[in-house]
PDB file of C-alpha atoms in Angstrom:
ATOM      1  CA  UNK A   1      19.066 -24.073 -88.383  1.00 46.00           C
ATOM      2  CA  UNK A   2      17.969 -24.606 -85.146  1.00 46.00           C
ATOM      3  CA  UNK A   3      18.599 -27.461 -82.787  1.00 48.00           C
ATOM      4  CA  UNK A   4      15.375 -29.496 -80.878  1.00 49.00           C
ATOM      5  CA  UNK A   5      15.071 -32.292 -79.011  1.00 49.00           C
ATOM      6  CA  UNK A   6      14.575 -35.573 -79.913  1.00 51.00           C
ATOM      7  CA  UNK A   7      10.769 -37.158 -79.582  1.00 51.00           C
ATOM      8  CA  UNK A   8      10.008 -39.747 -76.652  1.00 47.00           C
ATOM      9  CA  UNK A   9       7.516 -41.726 -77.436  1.00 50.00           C
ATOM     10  CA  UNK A  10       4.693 -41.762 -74.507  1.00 45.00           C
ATOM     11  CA  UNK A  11       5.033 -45.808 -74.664  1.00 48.00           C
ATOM     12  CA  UNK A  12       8.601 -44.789 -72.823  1.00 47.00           C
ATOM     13  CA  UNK A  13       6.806 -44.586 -69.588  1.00 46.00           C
ATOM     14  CA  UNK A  14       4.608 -46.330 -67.685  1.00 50.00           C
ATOM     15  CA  UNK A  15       0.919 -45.251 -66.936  1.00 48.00           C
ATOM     16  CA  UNK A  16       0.581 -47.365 -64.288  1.00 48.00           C
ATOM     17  CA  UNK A  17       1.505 -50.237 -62.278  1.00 52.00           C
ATOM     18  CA  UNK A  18      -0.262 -53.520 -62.270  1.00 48.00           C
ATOM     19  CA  UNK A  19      -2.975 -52.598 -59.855  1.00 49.00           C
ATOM     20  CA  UNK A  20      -3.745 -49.613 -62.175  1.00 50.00           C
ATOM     21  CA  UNK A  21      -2.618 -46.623 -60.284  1.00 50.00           C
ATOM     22  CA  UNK A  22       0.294 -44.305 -61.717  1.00 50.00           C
ATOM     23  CA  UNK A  23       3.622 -45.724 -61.034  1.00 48.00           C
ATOM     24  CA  UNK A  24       5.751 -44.100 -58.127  1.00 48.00           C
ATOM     25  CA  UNK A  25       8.966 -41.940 -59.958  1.00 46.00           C
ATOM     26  CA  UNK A  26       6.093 -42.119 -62.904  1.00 46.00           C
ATOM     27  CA  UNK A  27       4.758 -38.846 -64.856  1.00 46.00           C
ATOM     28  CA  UNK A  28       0.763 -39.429 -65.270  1.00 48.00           C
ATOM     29  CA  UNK A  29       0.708 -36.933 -68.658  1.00 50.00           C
ATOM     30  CA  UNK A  30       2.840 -34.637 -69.775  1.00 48.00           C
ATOM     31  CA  UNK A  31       2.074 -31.202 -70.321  1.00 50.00           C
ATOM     32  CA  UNK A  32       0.283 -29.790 -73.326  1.00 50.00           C
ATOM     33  CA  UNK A  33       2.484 -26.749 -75.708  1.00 49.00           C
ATOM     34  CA  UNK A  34       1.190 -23.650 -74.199  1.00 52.00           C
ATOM     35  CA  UNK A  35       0.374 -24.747 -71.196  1.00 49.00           C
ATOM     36  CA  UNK A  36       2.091 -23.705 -67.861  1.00 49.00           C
ATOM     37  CA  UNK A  37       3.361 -26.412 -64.955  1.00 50.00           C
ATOM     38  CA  UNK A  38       1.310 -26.053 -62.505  1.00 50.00           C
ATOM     39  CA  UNK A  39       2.464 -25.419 -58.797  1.00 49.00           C
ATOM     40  CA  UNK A  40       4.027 -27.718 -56.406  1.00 48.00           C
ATOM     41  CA  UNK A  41       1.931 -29.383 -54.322  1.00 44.00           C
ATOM     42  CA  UNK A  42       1.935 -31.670 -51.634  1.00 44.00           C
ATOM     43  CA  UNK A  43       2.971 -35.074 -52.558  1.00 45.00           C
ATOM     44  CA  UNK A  44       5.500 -37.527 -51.479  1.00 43.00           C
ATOM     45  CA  UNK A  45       8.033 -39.504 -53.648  1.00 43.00           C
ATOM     46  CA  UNK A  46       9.220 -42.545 -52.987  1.00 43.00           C
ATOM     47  CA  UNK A  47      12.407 -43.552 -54.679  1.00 43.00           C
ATOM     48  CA  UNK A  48      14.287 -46.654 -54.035  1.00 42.00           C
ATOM     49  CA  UNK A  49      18.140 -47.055 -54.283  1.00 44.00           C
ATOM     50  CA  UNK A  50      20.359 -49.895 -53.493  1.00 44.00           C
ATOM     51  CA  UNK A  51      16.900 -51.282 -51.752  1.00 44.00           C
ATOM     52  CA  UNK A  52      16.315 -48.331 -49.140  1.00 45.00           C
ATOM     53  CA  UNK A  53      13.171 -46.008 -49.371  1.00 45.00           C
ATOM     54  CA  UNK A  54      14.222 -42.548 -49.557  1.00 44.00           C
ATOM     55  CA  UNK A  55      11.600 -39.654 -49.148  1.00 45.00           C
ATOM     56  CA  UNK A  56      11.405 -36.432 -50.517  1.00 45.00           C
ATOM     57  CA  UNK A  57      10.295 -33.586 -47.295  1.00 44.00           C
ATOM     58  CA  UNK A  58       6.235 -32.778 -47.884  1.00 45.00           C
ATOM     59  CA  UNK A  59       6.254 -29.392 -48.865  1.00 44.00           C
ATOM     60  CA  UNK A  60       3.968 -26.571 -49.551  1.00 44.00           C
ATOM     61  CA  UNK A  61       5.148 -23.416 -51.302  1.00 47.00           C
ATOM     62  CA  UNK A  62       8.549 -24.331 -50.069  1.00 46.00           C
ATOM     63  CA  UNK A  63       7.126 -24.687 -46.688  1.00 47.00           C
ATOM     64  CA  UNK A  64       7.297 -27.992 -44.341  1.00 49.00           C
ATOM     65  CA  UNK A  65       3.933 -29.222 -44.686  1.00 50.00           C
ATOM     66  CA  UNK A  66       3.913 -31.059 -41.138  1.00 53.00           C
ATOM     67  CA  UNK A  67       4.519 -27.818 -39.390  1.00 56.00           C
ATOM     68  CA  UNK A  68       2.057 -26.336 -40.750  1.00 56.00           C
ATOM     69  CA  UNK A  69      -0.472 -28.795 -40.763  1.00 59.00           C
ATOM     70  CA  UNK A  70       0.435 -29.023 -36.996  1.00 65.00           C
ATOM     71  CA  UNK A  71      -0.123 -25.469 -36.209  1.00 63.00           C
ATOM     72  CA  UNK A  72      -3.338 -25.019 -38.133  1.00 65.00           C
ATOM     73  CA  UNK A  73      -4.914 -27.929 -36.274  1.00 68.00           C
ATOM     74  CA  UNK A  74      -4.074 -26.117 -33.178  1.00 68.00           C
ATOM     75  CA  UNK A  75      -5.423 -22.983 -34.199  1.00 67.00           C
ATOM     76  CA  UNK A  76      -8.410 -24.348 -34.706  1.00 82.00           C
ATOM     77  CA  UNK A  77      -8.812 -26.437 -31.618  1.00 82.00           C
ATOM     78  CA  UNK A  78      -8.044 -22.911 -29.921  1.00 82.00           C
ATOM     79  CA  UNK A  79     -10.719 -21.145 -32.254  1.00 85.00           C
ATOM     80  CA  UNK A  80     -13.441 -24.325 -31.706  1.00 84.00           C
ATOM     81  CA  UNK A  81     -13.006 -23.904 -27.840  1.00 86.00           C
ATOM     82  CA  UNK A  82     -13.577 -19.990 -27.655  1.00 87.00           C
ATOM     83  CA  UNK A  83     -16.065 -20.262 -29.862  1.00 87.00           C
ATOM     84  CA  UNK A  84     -17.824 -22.737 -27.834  1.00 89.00           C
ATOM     85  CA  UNK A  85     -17.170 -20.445 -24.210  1.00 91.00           C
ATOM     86  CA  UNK A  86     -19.019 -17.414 -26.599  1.00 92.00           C
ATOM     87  CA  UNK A  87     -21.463 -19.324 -27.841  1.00 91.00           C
ATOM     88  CA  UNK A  88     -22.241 -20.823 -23.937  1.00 92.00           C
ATOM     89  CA  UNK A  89     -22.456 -17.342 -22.642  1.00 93.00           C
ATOM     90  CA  UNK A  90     -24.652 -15.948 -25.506  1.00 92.00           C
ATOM     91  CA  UNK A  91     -27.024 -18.888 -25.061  1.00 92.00           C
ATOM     92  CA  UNK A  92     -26.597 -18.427 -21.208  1.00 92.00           C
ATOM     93  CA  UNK A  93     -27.678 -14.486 -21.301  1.00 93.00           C
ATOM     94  CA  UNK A  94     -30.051 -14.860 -24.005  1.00 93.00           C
ATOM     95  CA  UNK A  95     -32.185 -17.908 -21.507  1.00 93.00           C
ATOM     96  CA  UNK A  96     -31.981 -15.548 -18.656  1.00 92.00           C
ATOM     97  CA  UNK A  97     -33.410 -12.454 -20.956  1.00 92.00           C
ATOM     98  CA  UNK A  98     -35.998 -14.404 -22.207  1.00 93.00           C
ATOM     99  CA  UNK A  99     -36.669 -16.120 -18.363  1.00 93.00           C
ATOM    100  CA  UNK A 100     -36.706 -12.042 -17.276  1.00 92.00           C
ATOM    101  CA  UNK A 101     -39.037 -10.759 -19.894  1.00 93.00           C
ATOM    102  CA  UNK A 102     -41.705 -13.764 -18.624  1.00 94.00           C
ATOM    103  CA  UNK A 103     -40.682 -13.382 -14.892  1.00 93.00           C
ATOM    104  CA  UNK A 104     -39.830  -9.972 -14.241  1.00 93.00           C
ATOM    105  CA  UNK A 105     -41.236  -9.793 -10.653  1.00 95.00           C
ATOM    106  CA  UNK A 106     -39.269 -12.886  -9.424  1.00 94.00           C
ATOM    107  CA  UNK A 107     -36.074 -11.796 -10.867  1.00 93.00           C
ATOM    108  CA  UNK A 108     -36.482  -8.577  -8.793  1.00 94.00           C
ATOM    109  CA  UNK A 109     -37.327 -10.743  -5.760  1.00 95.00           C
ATOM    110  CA  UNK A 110     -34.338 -13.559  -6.106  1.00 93.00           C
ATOM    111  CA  UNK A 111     -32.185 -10.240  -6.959  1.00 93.00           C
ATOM    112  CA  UNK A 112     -33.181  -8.154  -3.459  1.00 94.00           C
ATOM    113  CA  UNK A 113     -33.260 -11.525  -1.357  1.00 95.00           C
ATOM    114  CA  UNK A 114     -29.218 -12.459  -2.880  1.00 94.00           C
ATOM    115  CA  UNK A 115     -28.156  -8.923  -1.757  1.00 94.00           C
ATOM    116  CA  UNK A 116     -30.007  -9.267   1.569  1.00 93.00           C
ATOM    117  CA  UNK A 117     -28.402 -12.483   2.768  1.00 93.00           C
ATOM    118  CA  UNK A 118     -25.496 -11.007   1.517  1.00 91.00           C
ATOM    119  CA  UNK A 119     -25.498  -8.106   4.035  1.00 91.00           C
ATOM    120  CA  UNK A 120     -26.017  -9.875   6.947  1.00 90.00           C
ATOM    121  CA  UNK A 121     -22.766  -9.581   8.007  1.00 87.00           C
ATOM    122  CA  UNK A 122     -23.022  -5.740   8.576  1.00 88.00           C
ATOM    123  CA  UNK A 123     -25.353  -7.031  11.965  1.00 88.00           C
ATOM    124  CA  UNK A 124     -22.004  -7.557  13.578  1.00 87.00           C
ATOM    125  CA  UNK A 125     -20.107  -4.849  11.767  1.00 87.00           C
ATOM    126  CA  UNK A 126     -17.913  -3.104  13.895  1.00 87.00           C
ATOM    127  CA  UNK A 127     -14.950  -0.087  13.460  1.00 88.00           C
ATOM    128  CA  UNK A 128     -11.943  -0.096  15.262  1.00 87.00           C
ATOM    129  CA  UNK A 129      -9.688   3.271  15.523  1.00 87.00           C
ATOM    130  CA  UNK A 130      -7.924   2.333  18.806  1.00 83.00           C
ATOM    131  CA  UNK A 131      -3.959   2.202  17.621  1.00 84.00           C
ATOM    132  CA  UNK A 132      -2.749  -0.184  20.188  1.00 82.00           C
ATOM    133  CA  UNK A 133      -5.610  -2.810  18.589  1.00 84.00           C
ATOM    134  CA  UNK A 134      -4.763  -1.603  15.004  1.00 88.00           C
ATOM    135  CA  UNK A 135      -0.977  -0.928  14.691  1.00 88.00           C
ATOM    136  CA  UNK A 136       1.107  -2.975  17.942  1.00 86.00           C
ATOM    137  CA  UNK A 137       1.572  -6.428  17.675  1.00 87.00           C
ATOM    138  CA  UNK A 138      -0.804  -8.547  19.958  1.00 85.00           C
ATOM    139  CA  UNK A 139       0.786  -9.750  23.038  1.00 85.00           C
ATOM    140  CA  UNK A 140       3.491  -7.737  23.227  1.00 89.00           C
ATOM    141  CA  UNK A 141       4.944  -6.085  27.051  1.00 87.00           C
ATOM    142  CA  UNK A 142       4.051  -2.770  25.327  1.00 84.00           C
ATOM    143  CA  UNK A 143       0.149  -3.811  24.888  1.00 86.00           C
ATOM    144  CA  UNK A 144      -0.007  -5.236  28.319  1.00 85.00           C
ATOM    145  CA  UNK A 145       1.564  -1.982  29.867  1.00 81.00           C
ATOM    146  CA  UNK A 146      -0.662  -0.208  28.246  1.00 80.00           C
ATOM    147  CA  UNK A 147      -3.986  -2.104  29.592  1.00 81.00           C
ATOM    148  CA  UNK A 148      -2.784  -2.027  32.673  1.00 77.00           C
ATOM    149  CA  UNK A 149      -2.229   1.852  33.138  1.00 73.00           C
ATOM    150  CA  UNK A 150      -5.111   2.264  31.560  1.00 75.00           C
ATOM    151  CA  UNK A 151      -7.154   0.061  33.611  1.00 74.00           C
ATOM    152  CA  UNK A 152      -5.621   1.757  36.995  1.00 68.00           C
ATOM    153  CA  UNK A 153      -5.646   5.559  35.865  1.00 65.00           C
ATOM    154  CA  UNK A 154      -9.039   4.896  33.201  1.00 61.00           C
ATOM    155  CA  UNK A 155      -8.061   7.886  31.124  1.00 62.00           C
ATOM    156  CA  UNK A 156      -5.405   9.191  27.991  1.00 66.00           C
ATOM    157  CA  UNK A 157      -2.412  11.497  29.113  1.00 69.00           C
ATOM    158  CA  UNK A 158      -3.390  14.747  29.750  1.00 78.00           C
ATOM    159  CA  UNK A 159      -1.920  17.307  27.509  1.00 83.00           C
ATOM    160  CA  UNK A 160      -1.812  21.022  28.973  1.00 88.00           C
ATOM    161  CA  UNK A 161      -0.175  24.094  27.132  1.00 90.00           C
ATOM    162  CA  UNK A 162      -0.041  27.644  28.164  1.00 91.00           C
ATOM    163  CA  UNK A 163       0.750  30.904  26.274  1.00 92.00           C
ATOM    164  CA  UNK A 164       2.073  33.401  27.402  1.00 92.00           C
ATOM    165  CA  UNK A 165       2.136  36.594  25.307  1.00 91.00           C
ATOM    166  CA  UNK A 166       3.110  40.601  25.483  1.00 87.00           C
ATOM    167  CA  UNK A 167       6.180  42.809  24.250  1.00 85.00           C
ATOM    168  CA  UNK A 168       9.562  42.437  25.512  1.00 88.00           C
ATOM    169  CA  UNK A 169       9.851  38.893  25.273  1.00 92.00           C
ATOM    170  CA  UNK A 170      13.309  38.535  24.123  1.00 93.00           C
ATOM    171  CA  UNK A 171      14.908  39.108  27.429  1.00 94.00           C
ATOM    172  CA  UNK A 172      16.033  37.757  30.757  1.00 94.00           C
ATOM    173  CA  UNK A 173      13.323  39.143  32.450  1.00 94.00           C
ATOM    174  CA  UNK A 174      10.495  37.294  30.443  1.00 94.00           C
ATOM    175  CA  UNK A 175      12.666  33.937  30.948  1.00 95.00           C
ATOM    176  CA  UNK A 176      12.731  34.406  34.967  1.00 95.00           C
ATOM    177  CA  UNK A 177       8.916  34.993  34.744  1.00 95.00           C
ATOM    178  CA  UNK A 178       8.162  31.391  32.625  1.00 95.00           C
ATOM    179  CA  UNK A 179      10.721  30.238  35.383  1.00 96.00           C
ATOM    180  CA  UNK A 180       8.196  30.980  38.127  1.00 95.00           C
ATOM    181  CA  UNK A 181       5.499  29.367  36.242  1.00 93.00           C
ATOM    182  CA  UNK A 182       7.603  26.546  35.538  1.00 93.00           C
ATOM    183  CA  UNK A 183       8.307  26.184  39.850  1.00 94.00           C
ATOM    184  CA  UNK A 184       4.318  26.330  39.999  1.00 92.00           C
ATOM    185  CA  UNK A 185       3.667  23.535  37.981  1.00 91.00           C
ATOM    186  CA  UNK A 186       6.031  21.403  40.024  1.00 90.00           C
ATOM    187  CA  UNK A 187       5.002  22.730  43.186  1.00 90.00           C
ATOM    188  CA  UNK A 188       1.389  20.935  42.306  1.00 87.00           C
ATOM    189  CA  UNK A 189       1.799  17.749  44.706  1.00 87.00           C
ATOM    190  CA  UNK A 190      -2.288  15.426  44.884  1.00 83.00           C
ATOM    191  CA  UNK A 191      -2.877  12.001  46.358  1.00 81.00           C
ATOM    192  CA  UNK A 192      -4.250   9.200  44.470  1.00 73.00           C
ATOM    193  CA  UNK A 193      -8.162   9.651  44.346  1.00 69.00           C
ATOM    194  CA  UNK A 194      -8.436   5.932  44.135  1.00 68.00           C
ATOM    195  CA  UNK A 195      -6.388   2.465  44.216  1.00 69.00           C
ATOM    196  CA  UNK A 196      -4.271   4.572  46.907  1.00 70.00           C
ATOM    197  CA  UNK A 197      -2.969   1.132  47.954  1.00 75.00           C
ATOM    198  CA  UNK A 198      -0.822   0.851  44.713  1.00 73.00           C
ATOM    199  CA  UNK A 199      -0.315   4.597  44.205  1.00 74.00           C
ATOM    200  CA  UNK A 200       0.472   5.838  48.538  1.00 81.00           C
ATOM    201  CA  UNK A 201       1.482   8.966  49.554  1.00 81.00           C
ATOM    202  CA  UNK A 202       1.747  12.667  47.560  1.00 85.00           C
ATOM    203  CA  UNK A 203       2.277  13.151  43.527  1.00 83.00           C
ATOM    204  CA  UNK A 204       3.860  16.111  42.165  1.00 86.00           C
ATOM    205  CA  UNK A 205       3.845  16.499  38.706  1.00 86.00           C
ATOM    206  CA  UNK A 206       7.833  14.583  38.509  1.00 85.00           C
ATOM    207  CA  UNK A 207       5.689  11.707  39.617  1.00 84.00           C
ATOM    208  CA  UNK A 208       3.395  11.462  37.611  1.00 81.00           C
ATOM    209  CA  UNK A 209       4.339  13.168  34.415  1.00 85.00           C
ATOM    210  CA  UNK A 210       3.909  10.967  30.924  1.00 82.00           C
ATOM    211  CA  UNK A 211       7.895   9.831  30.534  1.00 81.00           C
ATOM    212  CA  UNK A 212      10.261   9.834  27.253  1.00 80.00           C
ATOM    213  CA  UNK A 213      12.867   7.772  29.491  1.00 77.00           C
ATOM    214  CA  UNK A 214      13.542   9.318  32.950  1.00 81.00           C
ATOM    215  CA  UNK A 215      12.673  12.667  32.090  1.00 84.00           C
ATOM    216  CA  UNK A 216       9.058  14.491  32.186  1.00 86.00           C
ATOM    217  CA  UNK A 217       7.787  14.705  28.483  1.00 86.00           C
ATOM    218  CA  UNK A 218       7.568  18.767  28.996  1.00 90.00           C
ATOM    219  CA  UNK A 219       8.202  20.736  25.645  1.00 92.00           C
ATOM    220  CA  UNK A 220       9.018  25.011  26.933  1.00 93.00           C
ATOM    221  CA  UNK A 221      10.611  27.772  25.969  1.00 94.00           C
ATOM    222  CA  UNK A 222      12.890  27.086  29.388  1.00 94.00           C
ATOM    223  CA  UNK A 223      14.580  23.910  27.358  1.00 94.00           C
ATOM    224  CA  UNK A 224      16.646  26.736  25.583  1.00 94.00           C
ATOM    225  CA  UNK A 225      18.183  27.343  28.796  1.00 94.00           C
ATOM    226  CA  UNK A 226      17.877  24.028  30.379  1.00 93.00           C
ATOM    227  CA  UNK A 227      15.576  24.772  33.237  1.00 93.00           C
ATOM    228  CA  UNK A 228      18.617  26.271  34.822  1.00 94.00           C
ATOM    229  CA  UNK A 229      17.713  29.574  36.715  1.00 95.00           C
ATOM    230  CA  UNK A 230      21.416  30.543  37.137  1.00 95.00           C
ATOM    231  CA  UNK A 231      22.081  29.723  33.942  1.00 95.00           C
ATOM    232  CA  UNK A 232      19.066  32.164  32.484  1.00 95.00           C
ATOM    233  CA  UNK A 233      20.391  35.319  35.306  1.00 95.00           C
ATOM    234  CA  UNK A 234      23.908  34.926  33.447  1.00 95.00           C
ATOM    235  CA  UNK A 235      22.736  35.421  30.185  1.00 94.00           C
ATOM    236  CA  UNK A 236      22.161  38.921  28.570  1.00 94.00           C
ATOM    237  CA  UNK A 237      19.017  40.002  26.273  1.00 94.00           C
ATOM    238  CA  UNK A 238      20.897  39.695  23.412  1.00 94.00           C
ATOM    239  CA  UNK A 239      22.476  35.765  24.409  1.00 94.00           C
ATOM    240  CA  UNK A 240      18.267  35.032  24.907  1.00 94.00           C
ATOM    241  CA  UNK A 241      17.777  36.251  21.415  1.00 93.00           C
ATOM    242  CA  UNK A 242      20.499  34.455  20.392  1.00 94.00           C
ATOM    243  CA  UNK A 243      19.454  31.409  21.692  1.00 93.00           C
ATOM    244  CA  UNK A 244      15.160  31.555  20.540  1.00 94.00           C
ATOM    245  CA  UNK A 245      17.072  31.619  16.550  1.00 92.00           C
ATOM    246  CA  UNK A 246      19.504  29.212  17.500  1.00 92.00           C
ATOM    247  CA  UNK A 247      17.686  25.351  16.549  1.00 90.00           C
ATOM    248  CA  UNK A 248      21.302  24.243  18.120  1.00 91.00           C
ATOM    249  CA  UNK A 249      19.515  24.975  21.520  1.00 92.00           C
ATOM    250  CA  UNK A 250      16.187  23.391  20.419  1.00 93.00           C
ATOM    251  CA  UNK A 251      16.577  20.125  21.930  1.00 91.00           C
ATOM    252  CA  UNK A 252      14.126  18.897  25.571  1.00 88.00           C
ATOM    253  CA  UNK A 253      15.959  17.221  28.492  1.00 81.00           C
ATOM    254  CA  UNK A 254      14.834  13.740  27.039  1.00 79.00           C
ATOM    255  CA  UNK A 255      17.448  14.850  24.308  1.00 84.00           C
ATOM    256  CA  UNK A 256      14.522  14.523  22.054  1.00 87.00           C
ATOM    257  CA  UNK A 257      14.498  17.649  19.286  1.00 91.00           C
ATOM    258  CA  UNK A 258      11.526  19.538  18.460  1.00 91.00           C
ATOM    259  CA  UNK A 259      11.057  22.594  15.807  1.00 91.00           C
ATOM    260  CA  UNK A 260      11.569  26.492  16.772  1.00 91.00           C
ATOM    261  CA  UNK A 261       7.190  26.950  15.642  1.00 91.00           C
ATOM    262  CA  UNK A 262       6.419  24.379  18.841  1.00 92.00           C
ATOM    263  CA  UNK A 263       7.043  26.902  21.329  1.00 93.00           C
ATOM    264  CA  UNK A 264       7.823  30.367  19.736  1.00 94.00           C
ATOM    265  CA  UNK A 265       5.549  32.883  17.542  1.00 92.00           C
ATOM    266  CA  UNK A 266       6.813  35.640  15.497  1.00 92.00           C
ATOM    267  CA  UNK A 267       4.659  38.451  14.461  1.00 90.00           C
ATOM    268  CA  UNK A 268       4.876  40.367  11.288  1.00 89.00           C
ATOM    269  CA  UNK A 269       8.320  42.141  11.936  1.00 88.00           C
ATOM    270  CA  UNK A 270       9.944  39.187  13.320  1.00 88.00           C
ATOM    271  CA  UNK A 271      10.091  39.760  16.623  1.00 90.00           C
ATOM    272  CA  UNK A 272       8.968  37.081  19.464  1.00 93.00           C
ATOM    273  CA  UNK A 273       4.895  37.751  20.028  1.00 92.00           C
ATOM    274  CA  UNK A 274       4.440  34.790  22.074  1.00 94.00           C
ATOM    275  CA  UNK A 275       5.800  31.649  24.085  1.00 94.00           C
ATOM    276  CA  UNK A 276       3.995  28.170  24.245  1.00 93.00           C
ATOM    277  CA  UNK A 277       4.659  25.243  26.612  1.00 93.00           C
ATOM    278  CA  UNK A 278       3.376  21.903  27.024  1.00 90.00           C
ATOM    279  CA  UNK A 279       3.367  20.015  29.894  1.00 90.00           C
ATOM    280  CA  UNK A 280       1.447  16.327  29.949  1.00 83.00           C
TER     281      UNK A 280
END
């Protein structure tokens, strides 16, 4: 025995309201045996209670239609506006193709006379390598110092080096010799070949040495042993050898310090083959 349920009669609901159209809360037709329901779709139900419309949320696969809606519409307006950019370009290169395959000789002509006007500019191109113009700040006391020694003396600082080379050069005696050379150099004394009103008398090389402060900008061996002759007839061979590996002793009278390869060479067995100096 099996239990069903009772028959309703179709006449139990409405078709339709009075303007013809299925009733809201209504079923239009029920569904046939064997058949399936088919899926949800979009709809909207309006139900009254206690004389307030309540509505059910749109929904689409148990998604919220209005989103949806909303995002598609934007994806399209972003879709209809790139495909309008491509299809403006494609038009746009396939006019000039078409205007190049009938005027091929005025294309080349527009083309060389754009580049042309474009290089005009290289009639007043001009390079610049001078330092003070590309790294010191316009208008500085340093730039104006500078124009004005080089407007009086019209030339760079002179650099000048000497070697001096042999065997034996790790000793007192080699020292007292650069010593000499060292007097010689100061003992060079010139007057002002021009503009002797603003440069009078002698110049020895104190005068006009290139400065780091109030000292000469001289790099020698002799700034091991401070330019000091006593100082170099105390010491023995062995304190000058001491003193060339020493980079404790490697420092100018500017107090500037410079590297132990500026002034000494070694040859293959390590001993000293040579002695450089700079004077400017």
């Amino acid at each position: 025995m099996s239990a069903t349920s009772p028959e309703v009669p179709l006449s139990a609901f409405p078709a339709s309201n009075a303007a013809g159209d299925p009733a809201e809360g209504t079923i239009d037709r029920l569904p046939t045996a064997g058949s399936s329901l088919p899926p949800r779709a979009s709809s909207t139900v309006g139900l009254t209670q206690g004389g307030d419309e309540m509505k059910d949320t749109d929904t689409v696969n148990g998604t919220a239609a209005g989103g949806v809606i909303d995002r598609q519409e934007r994806a399209n307006c972003c879709t209809r506006a790139v495909d309008s950019m491509l299809q403006l370009m494609e038009d746009g290169f396939g006019w000039f193709g078409r205007f190049t395959a009938k005027r091929p000789w005025l294309v080349i002509f527009l083309s060389s006379l754009v580049c042309l006007l474009c290089s005009l500019g290289f009639l007043n191109y001009t390079t610049e390598s001078r330092p003070e113009k590309l790294w010191v700040l316009q208008g500085t006391q340093a730039l104006e110092d500078n124009n004005y020694v080089t407007s009086v003396w019209n030339n760079e600082p002179r650099y000048n080096l000497y070697y001096a080379t042999g065997s034996q050069l790790e000793t007192r005696e080699a020292f007292q010799k650069l010593y000499e050379l060292h007097e010689r150099v100061l003992a060079i004394n010139v007057s002002a070949s021009s503009n002797q009103d603003q440069f009078p008398g002698m110049w020895d090389y104190e005068r006009a040495c290139f400065r780091f402060g109030d000292s000469c900008a001289t790099v020698t061996p002799l700034d091991l042993v401070d330019y000091n002759i006593t100082l170099i007839n105390s010491l023995s061979d062995a304190e000058i050898a001491e003193r060339i590996r020493n980079d404790t002793y490697y420092v100018t009278a500017a107090g500037r310090t410079f590297n132990q390869n500026d002034i000494v060479g070694f040859d293959s067995s390590g001993n000293v083959a040579a002695y450089r100096g700079l004077y400017t």
